[in-house]
Structure formats: structure tokens, C-alpha cells
């Protein structure tokens, strides 16, 4: 259930939410878990940024970026320096927003593995959701690697994947993976619409969860008996934090509170 300023009674006018935003809102609203927001604006920002995570996933899947393990990562040297560990360090004098956008416009100059793909998607979604100048200030020391190494994403851990909605980051674990194929130990994915996921490894692109499990199972040790599976844990950015930096030029709806009800309609 969603609770805003102490009430769960919120009415959105026609056209205030996109179809995807309404789907996300409704799933959270009927959930037995309680999701608290300090304002309607914070909720609306989260819904918007989640759609941007989905759009960024679609864009990266079509960008031409190659899959590679960290040892064989590749990037555009005009924007990034690559470290011995396969990390991408922003070049001095380069605007972070330009470097992130380059991955999507010059994808064939890049190669990285699935966890870095998730990081790239999240940074692009943040860029499209907040003021670009603030994005540059916040990420002046930008270093791309796996999402455990990117504190600038302000990720929050959750533990019940059934509650995940579009824009959350899920993980498939392959407990009996073939050691000769170390990237077969699992797959980081973005949850998309209609219960599909976006995964960069193995050329998944956008696929069903069953397809991800089937492909991972093809990389188990001989004689293995335990299937790959979707883990309970998932993560997402702290949307309420990034809402503080959203672009003020966005057209915000009219919000009115009458008694226990909050009414939101498009301007």
C-alpha cells in the first residue's frame, strides 16, 4: 500500500500518469507492504525515473555494445580511461553526461559485462530524470564498474523479489556454474514491462525470466542437479534522494488535498 502524507487515498486525473506509471503505482498500491512517501511529488518522480530506467534498458539493448568480461572490456578513449581491472574512469575535462550518452550513441566502441550494463542503464536514467548540470557535479569522479562499486547510485537493497516492479535490478544465480565460464555464475537484469527482463550477458536483450534460467543452465558443470534461479534480493536507486535534484522545468501536475483525499491532475 502507498501512503503519502499519512493517507493512502489518492486520485489521479486522466492523463496524469502514463500507462506504465499507472501499472507500477497500482502494483505498489495493492501490495501488503507499505510504501511511504513524504509527498506526491516524490512518488511522481519515482514513477517517472522508473520509466527512464526501462527506456535506457531498451536503448542500451539496441546500442551495439558488446558483451565482454572485465579483462576484455573496451571503451571510447575520447571519454574514458580503462583500468587494469576493466573499470572505466572518466577522462579529465570530460562532462559526465557526455560520457554516459556516448555509450548509447557509439555503442560499438564499448564492451563490458552484465553488472556494468546495469550501472550504465541506471546512470543514463538518472541523467534523464534530474538536472544535467547537477548530474555532472554529482558524478565529476565517475568510475564505471559493477554496481557494488558505484556509491553515487545510492542503491537500496530489498529482499522479496515478488515486490519488484519495473526499473528494479534483479539477480539470477547459477550455483553450479562451469568454472571455465566464470560469467556463467549469474546474471544481473533490469525488470521490464510484462514481467520481462533486460540482460546484457549472452546477448539476452529483453527476454523472459525462463529464457534467462534456460541459458544459464546451459553453463553448469557436468552432472549438476541444481538449476539457476531468481534470487530474493533486488536493488534500486534511492528515488527520494534523486528527487531532490530533478529538473524544475518539468511540467508538474496540480495537487490538492481535501480531507483524507489527495487529488492529482494534469495541468
PDB file of C-alpha atoms in Angstrom:
ATOM      1  CA  UNK A   1       0.000   0.000   0.000  1.00  0.00           C
ATOM      2  CA  UNK A   2       1.188   3.522  -0.800  1.00  0.00           C
ATOM      3  CA  UNK A   3       0.931   6.093   1.976  1.00  0.00           C
ATOM      4  CA  UNK A   4       1.503   9.779   1.215  1.00  0.00           C
ATOM      5  CA  UNK A   5       1.436  12.343   3.984  1.00  0.00           C
ATOM      6  CA  UNK A   6      -0.431   9.888   6.178  1.00  0.00           C
ATOM      7  CA  UNK A   7      -3.114   8.828   3.682  1.00  0.00           C
ATOM      8  CA  UNK A   8      -3.493   6.108   1.065  1.00  0.00           C
ATOM      9  CA  UNK A   9      -6.426   7.843  -0.626  1.00  0.00           C
ATOM     10  CA  UNK A  10      -5.021   9.350  -3.810  1.00  0.00           C
ATOM     11  CA  UNK A  11      -6.927  10.046  -7.021  1.00  0.00           C
ATOM     12  CA  UNK A  12      -5.085  10.698 -10.290  1.00  0.00           C
ATOM     13  CA  UNK A  13      -6.854  12.570 -13.042  1.00  0.00           C
ATOM     14  CA  UNK A  14      -6.954  11.267 -16.605  1.00  0.00           C
ATOM     15  CA  UNK A  15      -3.615  11.555 -18.370  1.00  0.00           C
ATOM     16  CA  UNK A  16      -1.669  12.395 -15.205  1.00  0.00           C
ATOM     17  CA  UNK A  17       0.160   9.056 -15.277  1.00  0.00           C
ATOM     18  CA  UNK A  18       1.412   7.157 -18.295  1.00  0.00           C
ATOM     19  CA  UNK A  19       0.179   3.601 -18.736  1.00  0.00           C
ATOM     20  CA  UNK A  20       3.426   2.202 -17.329  1.00  0.00           C
ATOM     21  CA  UNK A  21       3.458   4.636 -14.406  1.00  0.00           C
ATOM     22  CA  UNK A  22      -0.107   3.653 -13.532  1.00  0.00           C
ATOM     23  CA  UNK A  23       0.801  -0.056 -13.674  1.00  0.00           C
ATOM     24  CA  UNK A  24       3.709   0.487 -11.284  1.00  0.00           C
ATOM     25  CA  UNK A  25       1.555   2.602  -8.989  1.00  0.00           C
ATOM     26  CA  UNK A  26      -1.236   0.038  -8.885  1.00  0.00           C
ATOM     27  CA  UNK A  27       1.116  -2.851  -8.054  1.00  0.00           C
ATOM     28  CA  UNK A  28       2.527  -0.911  -5.113  1.00  0.00           C
ATOM     29  CA  UNK A  29      -0.927   0.237  -4.051  1.00  0.00           C
ATOM     30  CA  UNK A  30      -2.327  -3.297  -3.744  1.00  0.00           C
ATOM     31  CA  UNK A  31       0.806  -4.671  -2.088  1.00  0.00           C
ATOM     32  CA  UNK A  32       0.637  -5.893   1.541  1.00  0.00           C
ATOM     33  CA  UNK A  33       3.876  -3.950   2.067  1.00  0.00           C
ATOM     34  CA  UNK A  34       3.679  -0.278   2.985  1.00  0.00           C
ATOM     35  CA  UNK A  35       5.484   2.268   0.819  1.00  0.00           C
ATOM     36  CA  UNK A  36       5.698   5.702   2.454  1.00  0.00           C
ATOM     37  CA  UNK A  37       6.279   8.955   0.558  1.00  0.00           C
ATOM     38  CA  UNK A  38       6.725  12.415   2.005  1.00  0.00           C
ATOM     39  CA  UNK A  39       4.900  13.993  -0.930  1.00  0.00           C
ATOM     40  CA  UNK A  40       3.070  13.267  -4.168  1.00  0.00           C
ATOM     41  CA  UNK A  41       5.966  14.895  -5.986  1.00  0.00           C
ATOM     42  CA  UNK A  42       8.401  12.277  -4.640  1.00  0.00           C
ATOM     43  CA  UNK A  43       6.108   9.470  -5.794  1.00  0.00           C
ATOM     44  CA  UNK A  44       5.673  11.021  -9.244  1.00  0.00           C
ATOM     45  CA  UNK A  45       9.438  11.389  -9.611  1.00  0.00           C
ATOM     46  CA  UNK A  46       9.961   7.729  -8.758  1.00  0.00           C
ATOM     47  CA  UNK A  47       7.362   6.637 -11.307  1.00  0.00           C
ATOM     48  CA  UNK A  48       8.988   8.833 -13.950  1.00  0.00           C
ATOM     49  CA  UNK A  49      12.530   7.638 -13.204  1.00  0.00           C
ATOM     50  CA  UNK A  50      11.428   4.010 -13.309  1.00  0.00           C
ATOM     51  CA  UNK A  51      10.133   4.572 -16.842  1.00  0.00           C
ATOM     52  CA  UNK A  52      13.502   6.118 -17.714  1.00  0.00           C
ATOM     53  CA  UNK A  53      15.289   3.009 -16.415  1.00  0.00           C
ATOM     54  CA  UNK A  54      13.148   0.934 -18.755  1.00  0.00           C
ATOM     55  CA  UNK A  55      13.766   3.298 -21.694  1.00  0.00           C
ATOM     56  CA  UNK A  56      17.516   3.303 -21.006  1.00  0.00           C
ATOM     57  CA  UNK A  57      17.490  -0.505 -20.935  1.00  0.00           C
ATOM     58  CA  UNK A  58      15.804  -0.585 -24.325  1.00  0.00           C
ATOM     59  CA  UNK A  59      18.284   1.931 -25.692  1.00  0.00           C
ATOM     60  CA  UNK A  60      21.328   0.017 -24.444  1.00  0.00           C
ATOM     61  CA  UNK A  61      19.963  -3.232 -25.882  1.00  0.00           C
ATOM     62  CA  UNK A  62      19.892  -1.544 -29.311  1.00  0.00           C
ATOM     63  CA  UNK A  63      23.154   0.400 -28.976  1.00  0.00           C
ATOM     64  CA  UNK A  64      25.540  -2.217 -30.372  1.00  0.00           C
ATOM     65  CA  UNK A  65      27.516  -2.549 -27.120  1.00  0.00           C
ATOM     66  CA  UNK A  66      29.370  -5.877 -26.984  1.00  0.00           C
ATOM     67  CA  UNK A  67      29.496  -8.335 -24.094  1.00  0.00           C
ATOM     68  CA  UNK A  68      32.929  -8.952 -22.549  1.00  0.00           C
ATOM     69  CA  UNK A  69      34.351  -9.959 -19.195  1.00  0.00           C
ATOM     70  CA  UNK A  70      36.279  -7.343 -17.226  1.00  0.00           C
ATOM     71  CA  UNK A  71      39.622  -8.448 -18.683  1.00  0.00           C
ATOM     72  CA  UNK A  72      38.410  -7.731 -22.208  1.00  0.00           C
ATOM     73  CA  UNK A  73      36.354  -4.594 -21.573  1.00  0.00           C
ATOM     74  CA  UNK A  74      36.511  -1.859 -24.174  1.00  0.00           C
ATOM     75  CA  UNK A  75      35.548   1.829 -24.170  1.00  0.00           C
ATOM     76  CA  UNK A  76      35.819   5.010 -26.220  1.00  0.00           C
ATOM     77  CA  UNK A  77      39.204   6.567 -25.279  1.00  0.00           C
ATOM     78  CA  UNK A  78      37.876  10.028 -26.093  1.00  0.00           C
ATOM     79  CA  UNK A  79      35.738   9.853 -22.939  1.00  0.00           C
ATOM     80  CA  UNK A  80      37.205   7.168 -20.694  1.00  0.00           C
ATOM     81  CA  UNK A  81      40.453   5.692 -19.439  1.00  0.00           C
ATOM     82  CA  UNK A  82      40.278   1.943 -18.853  1.00  0.00           C
ATOM     83  CA  UNK A  83      41.979   0.465 -15.777  1.00  0.00           C
ATOM     84  CA  UNK A  84      43.717  -2.899 -15.393  1.00  0.00           C
ATOM     85  CA  UNK A  85      40.545  -4.230 -13.726  1.00  0.00           C
ATOM     86  CA  UNK A  86      38.326  -3.228 -16.647  1.00  0.00           C
ATOM     87  CA  UNK A  87      36.888  -0.173 -14.916  1.00  0.00           C
ATOM     88  CA  UNK A  88      36.018   2.927 -16.931  1.00  0.00           C
ATOM     89  CA  UNK A  89      37.424   6.125 -15.395  1.00  0.00           C
ATOM     90  CA  UNK A  90      36.055   9.414 -16.694  1.00  0.00           C
ATOM     91  CA  UNK A  91      38.717  11.403 -18.521  1.00  0.00           C
ATOM     92  CA  UNK A  92      39.744  14.745 -17.080  1.00  0.00           C
ATOM     93  CA  UNK A  93      37.859  17.631 -18.664  1.00  0.00           C
ATOM     94  CA  UNK A  94      35.004  15.453 -19.962  1.00  0.00           C
ATOM     95  CA  UNK A  95      31.430  16.156 -18.841  1.00  0.00           C
ATOM     96  CA  UNK A  96      29.930  13.057 -17.194  1.00  0.00           C
ATOM     97  CA  UNK A  97      26.663  13.469 -19.099  1.00  0.00           C
ATOM     98  CA  UNK A  98      28.543  13.454 -22.426  1.00  0.00           C
ATOM     99  CA  UNK A  99      30.464  10.313 -21.486  1.00  0.00           C
ATOM    100  CA  UNK A 100      27.311   8.433 -20.499  1.00  0.00           C
ATOM    101  CA  UNK A 101      25.455   9.496 -23.648  1.00  0.00           C
ATOM    102  CA  UNK A 102      28.389   8.353 -25.799  1.00  0.00           C
ATOM    103  CA  UNK A 103      27.886   4.757 -24.669  1.00  0.00           C
ATOM    104  CA  UNK A 104      24.405   4.845 -26.186  1.00  0.00           C
ATOM    105  CA  UNK A 105      25.327   6.692 -29.393  1.00  0.00           C
ATOM    106  CA  UNK A 106      28.651   4.913 -30.102  1.00  0.00           C
ATOM    107  CA  UNK A 107      27.864   1.515 -28.638  1.00  0.00           C
ATOM    108  CA  UNK A 108      30.184  -0.463 -30.901  1.00  0.00           C
ATOM    109  CA  UNK A 109      33.142   1.274 -29.218  1.00  0.00           C
ATOM    110  CA  UNK A 110      32.240  -0.425 -25.941  1.00  0.00           C
ATOM    111  CA  UNK A 111      32.313  -3.902 -24.432  1.00  0.00           C
ATOM    112  CA  UNK A 112      31.521  -4.826 -20.827  1.00  0.00           C
ATOM    113  CA  UNK A 113      29.740  -7.421 -18.707  1.00  0.00           C
ATOM    114  CA  UNK A 114      26.250  -7.552 -17.258  1.00  0.00           C
ATOM    115  CA  UNK A 115      26.755  -5.746 -13.949  1.00  0.00           C
ATOM    116  CA  UNK A 116      28.393  -2.783 -15.669  1.00  0.00           C
ATOM    117  CA  UNK A 117      25.499  -2.718 -18.132  1.00  0.00           C
ATOM    118  CA  UNK A 118      23.127  -2.283 -15.182  1.00  0.00           C
ATOM    119  CA  UNK A 119      25.287   0.572 -13.876  1.00  0.00           C
ATOM    120  CA  UNK A 120      25.262   2.284 -17.276  1.00  0.00           C
ATOM    121  CA  UNK A 121      21.475   1.958 -17.535  1.00  0.00           C
ATOM    122  CA  UNK A 122      20.963   3.451 -14.085  1.00  0.00           C
ATOM    123  CA  UNK A 123      23.273   6.405 -14.721  1.00  0.00           C
ATOM    124  CA  UNK A 124      21.504   7.136 -18.003  1.00  0.00           C
ATOM    125  CA  UNK A 125      18.109   7.028 -16.275  1.00  0.00           C
ATOM    126  CA  UNK A 126      19.327   9.368 -13.542  1.00  0.00           C
ATOM    127  CA  UNK A 127      20.686  11.741 -16.187  1.00  0.00           C
ATOM    128  CA  UNK A 128      17.323  11.808 -17.967  1.00  0.00           C
ATOM    129  CA  UNK A 129      15.474  12.405 -14.677  1.00  0.00           C
ATOM    130  CA  UNK A 130      17.434  15.172 -12.959  1.00  0.00           C
ATOM    131  CA  UNK A 131      19.035  18.477 -13.909  1.00  0.00           C
ATOM    132  CA  UNK A 132      22.007  17.617 -16.215  1.00  0.00           C
ATOM    133  CA  UNK A 133      24.263  20.214 -14.567  1.00  0.00           C
ATOM    134  CA  UNK A 134      23.616  18.638 -11.172  1.00  0.00           C
ATOM    135  CA  UNK A 135      24.316  15.219 -12.693  1.00  0.00           C
ATOM    136  CA  UNK A 136      27.749  16.478 -13.778  1.00  0.00           C
ATOM    137  CA  UNK A 137      28.501  17.882 -10.330  1.00  0.00           C
ATOM    138  CA  UNK A 138      27.409  14.684  -8.578  1.00  0.00           C
ATOM    139  CA  UNK A 139      29.486  12.468 -10.889  1.00  0.00           C
ATOM    140  CA  UNK A 140      32.620  14.504 -11.532  1.00  0.00           C
ATOM    141  CA  UNK A 141      34.733  11.484 -10.484  1.00  0.00           C
ATOM    142  CA  UNK A 142      32.642   8.944 -12.398  1.00  0.00           C
ATOM    143  CA  UNK A 143      34.026   5.389 -12.363  1.00  0.00           C
ATOM    144  CA  UNK A 144      32.051   2.620 -14.020  1.00  0.00           C
ATOM    145  CA  UNK A 145      32.349  -0.940 -12.774  1.00  0.00           C
ATOM    146  CA  UNK A 146      29.835  -3.205 -11.028  1.00  0.00           C
ATOM    147  CA  UNK A 147      27.004  -1.630  -9.066  1.00  0.00           C
ATOM    148  CA  UNK A 148      28.531  -2.564  -5.691  1.00  0.00           C
ATOM    149  CA  UNK A 149      31.353  -0.136  -6.532  1.00  0.00           C
ATOM    150  CA  UNK A 150      29.146   2.808  -7.505  1.00  0.00           C
ATOM    151  CA  UNK A 151      28.030   4.580  -4.339  1.00  0.00           C
ATOM    152  CA  UNK A 152      26.820   7.521  -6.435  1.00  0.00           C
ATOM    153  CA  UNK A 153      23.847   5.362  -7.441  1.00  0.00           C
ATOM    154  CA  UNK A 154      22.595   5.340  -3.821  1.00  0.00           C
ATOM    155  CA  UNK A 155      21.240   1.807  -4.165  1.00  0.00           C
ATOM    156  CA  UNK A 156      18.757   0.360  -1.691  1.00  0.00           C
ATOM    157  CA  UNK A 157      18.614  -3.396  -1.041  1.00  0.00           C
ATOM    158  CA  UNK A 158      15.281  -5.229  -0.958  1.00  0.00           C
ATOM    159  CA  UNK A 159      14.668  -8.881  -0.146  1.00  0.00           C
ATOM    160  CA  UNK A 160      11.359 -10.050  -1.659  1.00  0.00           C
ATOM    161  CA  UNK A 161      11.572 -10.172  -5.450  1.00  0.00           C
ATOM    162  CA  UNK A 162       7.803 -10.649  -5.793  1.00  0.00           C
ATOM    163  CA  UNK A 163       7.510  -6.998  -4.789  1.00  0.00           C
ATOM    164  CA  UNK A 164       9.858  -5.816  -7.528  1.00  0.00           C
ATOM    165  CA  UNK A 165       8.443  -3.516 -10.193  1.00  0.00           C
ATOM    166  CA  UNK A 166       9.679  -2.097 -13.490  1.00  0.00           C
ATOM    167  CA  UNK A 167      13.087  -0.492 -13.041  1.00  0.00           C
ATOM    168  CA  UNK A 168      14.336  -2.726 -10.227  1.00  0.00           C
ATOM    169  CA  UNK A 169      17.587  -4.699 -10.589  1.00  0.00           C
ATOM    170  CA  UNK A 170      17.223  -8.470 -10.117  1.00  0.00           C
ATOM    171  CA  UNK A 171      19.838 -11.208  -9.966  1.00  0.00           C
ATOM    172  CA  UNK A 172      19.787 -14.778 -11.271  1.00  0.00           C
ATOM    173  CA  UNK A 173      22.237 -17.102  -9.517  1.00  0.00           C
ATOM    174  CA  UNK A 174      23.694 -20.201 -11.167  1.00  0.00           C
ATOM    175  CA  UNK A 175      25.100 -22.095  -8.132  1.00  0.00           C
ATOM    176  CA  UNK A 176      26.689 -24.954 -10.089  1.00  0.00           C
ATOM    177  CA  UNK A 177      28.161 -22.954 -12.957  1.00  0.00           C
ATOM    178  CA  UNK A 178      31.080 -24.200 -15.014  1.00  0.00           C
ATOM    179  CA  UNK A 179      34.266 -22.584 -13.535  1.00  0.00           C
ATOM    180  CA  UNK A 180      35.786 -22.340 -17.006  1.00  0.00           C
ATOM    181  CA  UNK A 181      32.983 -19.890 -17.821  1.00  0.00           C
ATOM    182  CA  UNK A 182      33.102 -17.570 -14.761  1.00  0.00           C
ATOM    183  CA  UNK A 183      30.492 -15.179 -16.173  1.00  0.00           C
ATOM    184  CA  UNK A 184      28.075 -18.114 -16.095  1.00  0.00           C
ATOM    185  CA  UNK A 185      27.716 -17.782 -12.315  1.00  0.00           C
ATOM    186  CA  UNK A 186      24.775 -15.424 -12.689  1.00  0.00           C
ATOM    187  CA  UNK A 187      23.095 -12.571 -14.496  1.00  0.00           C
ATOM    188  CA  UNK A 188      22.165  -9.040 -13.423  1.00  0.00           C
ATOM    189  CA  UNK A 189      18.974  -7.841 -15.114  1.00  0.00           C
ATOM    190  CA  UNK A 190      16.568  -4.916 -15.145  1.00  0.00           C
ATOM    191  CA  UNK A 191      12.899  -5.751 -14.640  1.00  0.00           C
ATOM    192  CA  UNK A 192      10.892  -4.509 -17.610  1.00  0.00           C
ATOM    193  CA  UNK A 193       7.206  -4.384 -18.558  1.00  0.00           C
ATOM    194  CA  UNK A 194       5.082  -7.546 -18.679  1.00  0.00           C
ATOM    195  CA  UNK A 195       7.477  -9.401 -16.351  1.00  0.00           C
ATOM    196  CA  UNK A 196      10.257  -9.418 -18.955  1.00  0.00           C
ATOM    197  CA  UNK A 197      13.854  -8.555 -18.094  1.00  0.00           C
ATOM    198  CA  UNK A 198      16.771  -6.846 -19.821  1.00  0.00           C
ATOM    199  CA  UNK A 199      20.107  -8.637 -19.508  1.00  0.00           C
ATOM    200  CA  UNK A 200      23.342  -7.770 -21.294  1.00  0.00           C
ATOM    201  CA  UNK A 201      25.080 -11.134 -20.891  1.00  0.00           C
ATOM    202  CA  UNK A 202      24.804 -13.852 -23.562  1.00  0.00           C
ATOM    203  CA  UNK A 203      23.016 -11.419 -25.848  1.00  0.00           C
ATOM    204  CA  UNK A 204      19.790 -11.821 -23.872  1.00  0.00           C
ATOM    205  CA  UNK A 205      18.492  -8.393 -24.700  1.00  0.00           C
ATOM    206  CA  UNK A 206      14.899  -8.294 -23.492  1.00  0.00           C
ATOM    207  CA  UNK A 207      13.639 -11.767 -22.636  1.00  0.00           C
ATOM    208  CA  UNK A 208      11.526 -13.764 -20.209  1.00  0.00           C
ATOM    209  CA  UNK A 209      12.877 -14.966 -16.870  1.00  0.00           C
ATOM    210  CA  UNK A 210      12.509 -18.543 -18.130  1.00  0.00           C
ATOM    211  CA  UNK A 211      14.870 -17.826 -21.019  1.00  0.00           C
ATOM    212  CA  UNK A 212      17.500 -16.410 -18.659  1.00  0.00           C
ATOM    213  CA  UNK A 213      17.329 -19.540 -16.474  1.00  0.00           C
ATOM    214  CA  UNK A 214      17.480 -21.836 -19.508  1.00  0.00           C
ATOM    215  CA  UNK A 215      20.596 -20.151 -20.881  1.00  0.00           C
ATOM    216  CA  UNK A 216      22.352 -20.132 -17.500  1.00  0.00           C
ATOM    217  CA  UNK A 217      21.549 -23.821 -17.084  1.00  0.00           C
ATOM    218  CA  UNK A 218      23.479 -24.483 -20.287  1.00  0.00           C
ATOM    219  CA  UNK A 219      26.622 -23.383 -18.424  1.00  0.00           C
ATOM    220  CA  UNK A 220      26.507 -25.710 -15.434  1.00  0.00           C
ATOM    221  CA  UNK A 221      29.131 -28.287 -14.505  1.00  0.00           C
ATOM    222  CA  UNK A 222      28.541 -31.818 -15.833  1.00  0.00           C
ATOM    223  CA  UNK A 223      26.286 -33.804 -13.505  1.00  0.00           C
ATOM    224  CA  UNK A 224      24.892 -30.723 -11.768  1.00  0.00           C
ATOM    225  CA  UNK A 225      21.413 -31.020 -10.310  1.00  0.00           C
ATOM    226  CA  UNK A 226      20.571 -27.501  -9.122  1.00  0.00           C
ATOM    227  CA  UNK A 227      19.005 -25.122 -11.612  1.00  0.00           C
ATOM    228  CA  UNK A 228      19.818 -21.447 -11.892  1.00  0.00           C
ATOM    229  CA  UNK A 229      17.181 -19.369 -10.153  1.00  0.00           C
ATOM    230  CA  UNK A 230      15.987 -15.832  -9.460  1.00  0.00           C
ATOM    231  CA  UNK A 231      17.239 -14.736  -6.042  1.00  0.00           C
ATOM    232  CA  UNK A 232      15.064 -12.977  -3.476  1.00  0.00           C
ATOM    233  CA  UNK A 233      17.253  -9.887  -3.253  1.00  0.00           C
ATOM    234  CA  UNK A 234      16.903  -6.939  -5.591  1.00  0.00           C
ATOM    235  CA  UNK A 235      18.085  -3.323  -5.599  1.00  0.00           C
ATOM    236  CA  UNK A 236      17.005   0.065  -6.895  1.00  0.00           C
ATOM    237  CA  UNK A 237      18.254   3.659  -6.588  1.00  0.00           C
ATOM    238  CA  UNK A 238      17.076   5.834  -3.727  1.00  0.00           C
ATOM    239  CA  UNK A 239      14.446   7.673  -5.747  1.00  0.00           C
ATOM    240  CA  UNK A 240      13.624  10.077  -2.918  1.00  0.00           C
ATOM    241  CA  UNK A 241      17.261  11.216  -2.885  1.00  0.00           C
ATOM    242  CA  UNK A 242      17.406  11.887  -6.612  1.00  0.00           C
ATOM    243  CA  UNK A 243      14.033  13.647  -6.479  1.00  0.00           C
ATOM    244  CA  UNK A 244      15.861  16.486  -4.713  1.00  0.00           C
ATOM    245  CA  UNK A 245      17.775  17.185  -7.928  1.00  0.00           C
ATOM    246  CA  UNK A 246      15.013  16.826 -10.512  1.00  0.00           C
ATOM    247  CA  UNK A 247      14.766  19.321 -13.323  1.00  0.00           C
ATOM    248  CA  UNK A 248      12.491  22.164 -12.222  1.00  0.00           C
ATOM    249  CA  UNK A 249      11.367  22.808 -15.804  1.00  0.00           C
ATOM    250  CA  UNK A 250       9.260  19.635 -15.827  1.00  0.00           C
ATOM    251  CA  UNK A 251       5.558  20.340 -16.054  1.00  0.00           C
ATOM    252  CA  UNK A 252       4.185  19.309 -12.668  1.00  0.00           C
ATOM    253  CA  UNK A 253       0.530  18.455 -12.036  1.00  0.00           C
ATOM    254  CA  UNK A 254      -1.915  20.305  -9.814  1.00  0.00           C
ATOM    255  CA  UNK A 255      -2.147  18.727  -6.352  1.00  0.00           C
ATOM    256  CA  UNK A 256      -4.939  19.384  -3.868  1.00  0.00           C
ATOM    257  CA  UNK A 257      -5.695  17.755  -0.513  1.00  0.00           C
ATOM    258  CA  UNK A 258      -9.354  17.637   0.540  1.00  0.00           C
ATOM    259  CA  UNK A 259      -9.980  15.859   3.825  1.00  0.00           C
ATOM    260  CA  UNK A 260      -8.287  12.438   3.652  1.00  0.00           C
ATOM    261  CA  UNK A 261      -8.070  12.522  -0.146  1.00  0.00           C
ATOM    262  CA  UNK A 262      -5.251  13.826  -2.335  1.00  0.00           C
ATOM    263  CA  UNK A 263      -6.285  14.783  -5.865  1.00  0.00           C
ATOM    264  CA  UNK A 264      -3.699  14.987  -8.649  1.00  0.00           C
ATOM    265  CA  UNK A 265      -4.475  16.159 -12.162  1.00  0.00           C
ATOM    266  CA  UNK A 266      -2.587  17.244 -15.230  1.00  0.00           C
ATOM    267  CA  UNK A 267      -2.121  20.967 -15.846  1.00  0.00           C
TER     268      UNK A 267
END
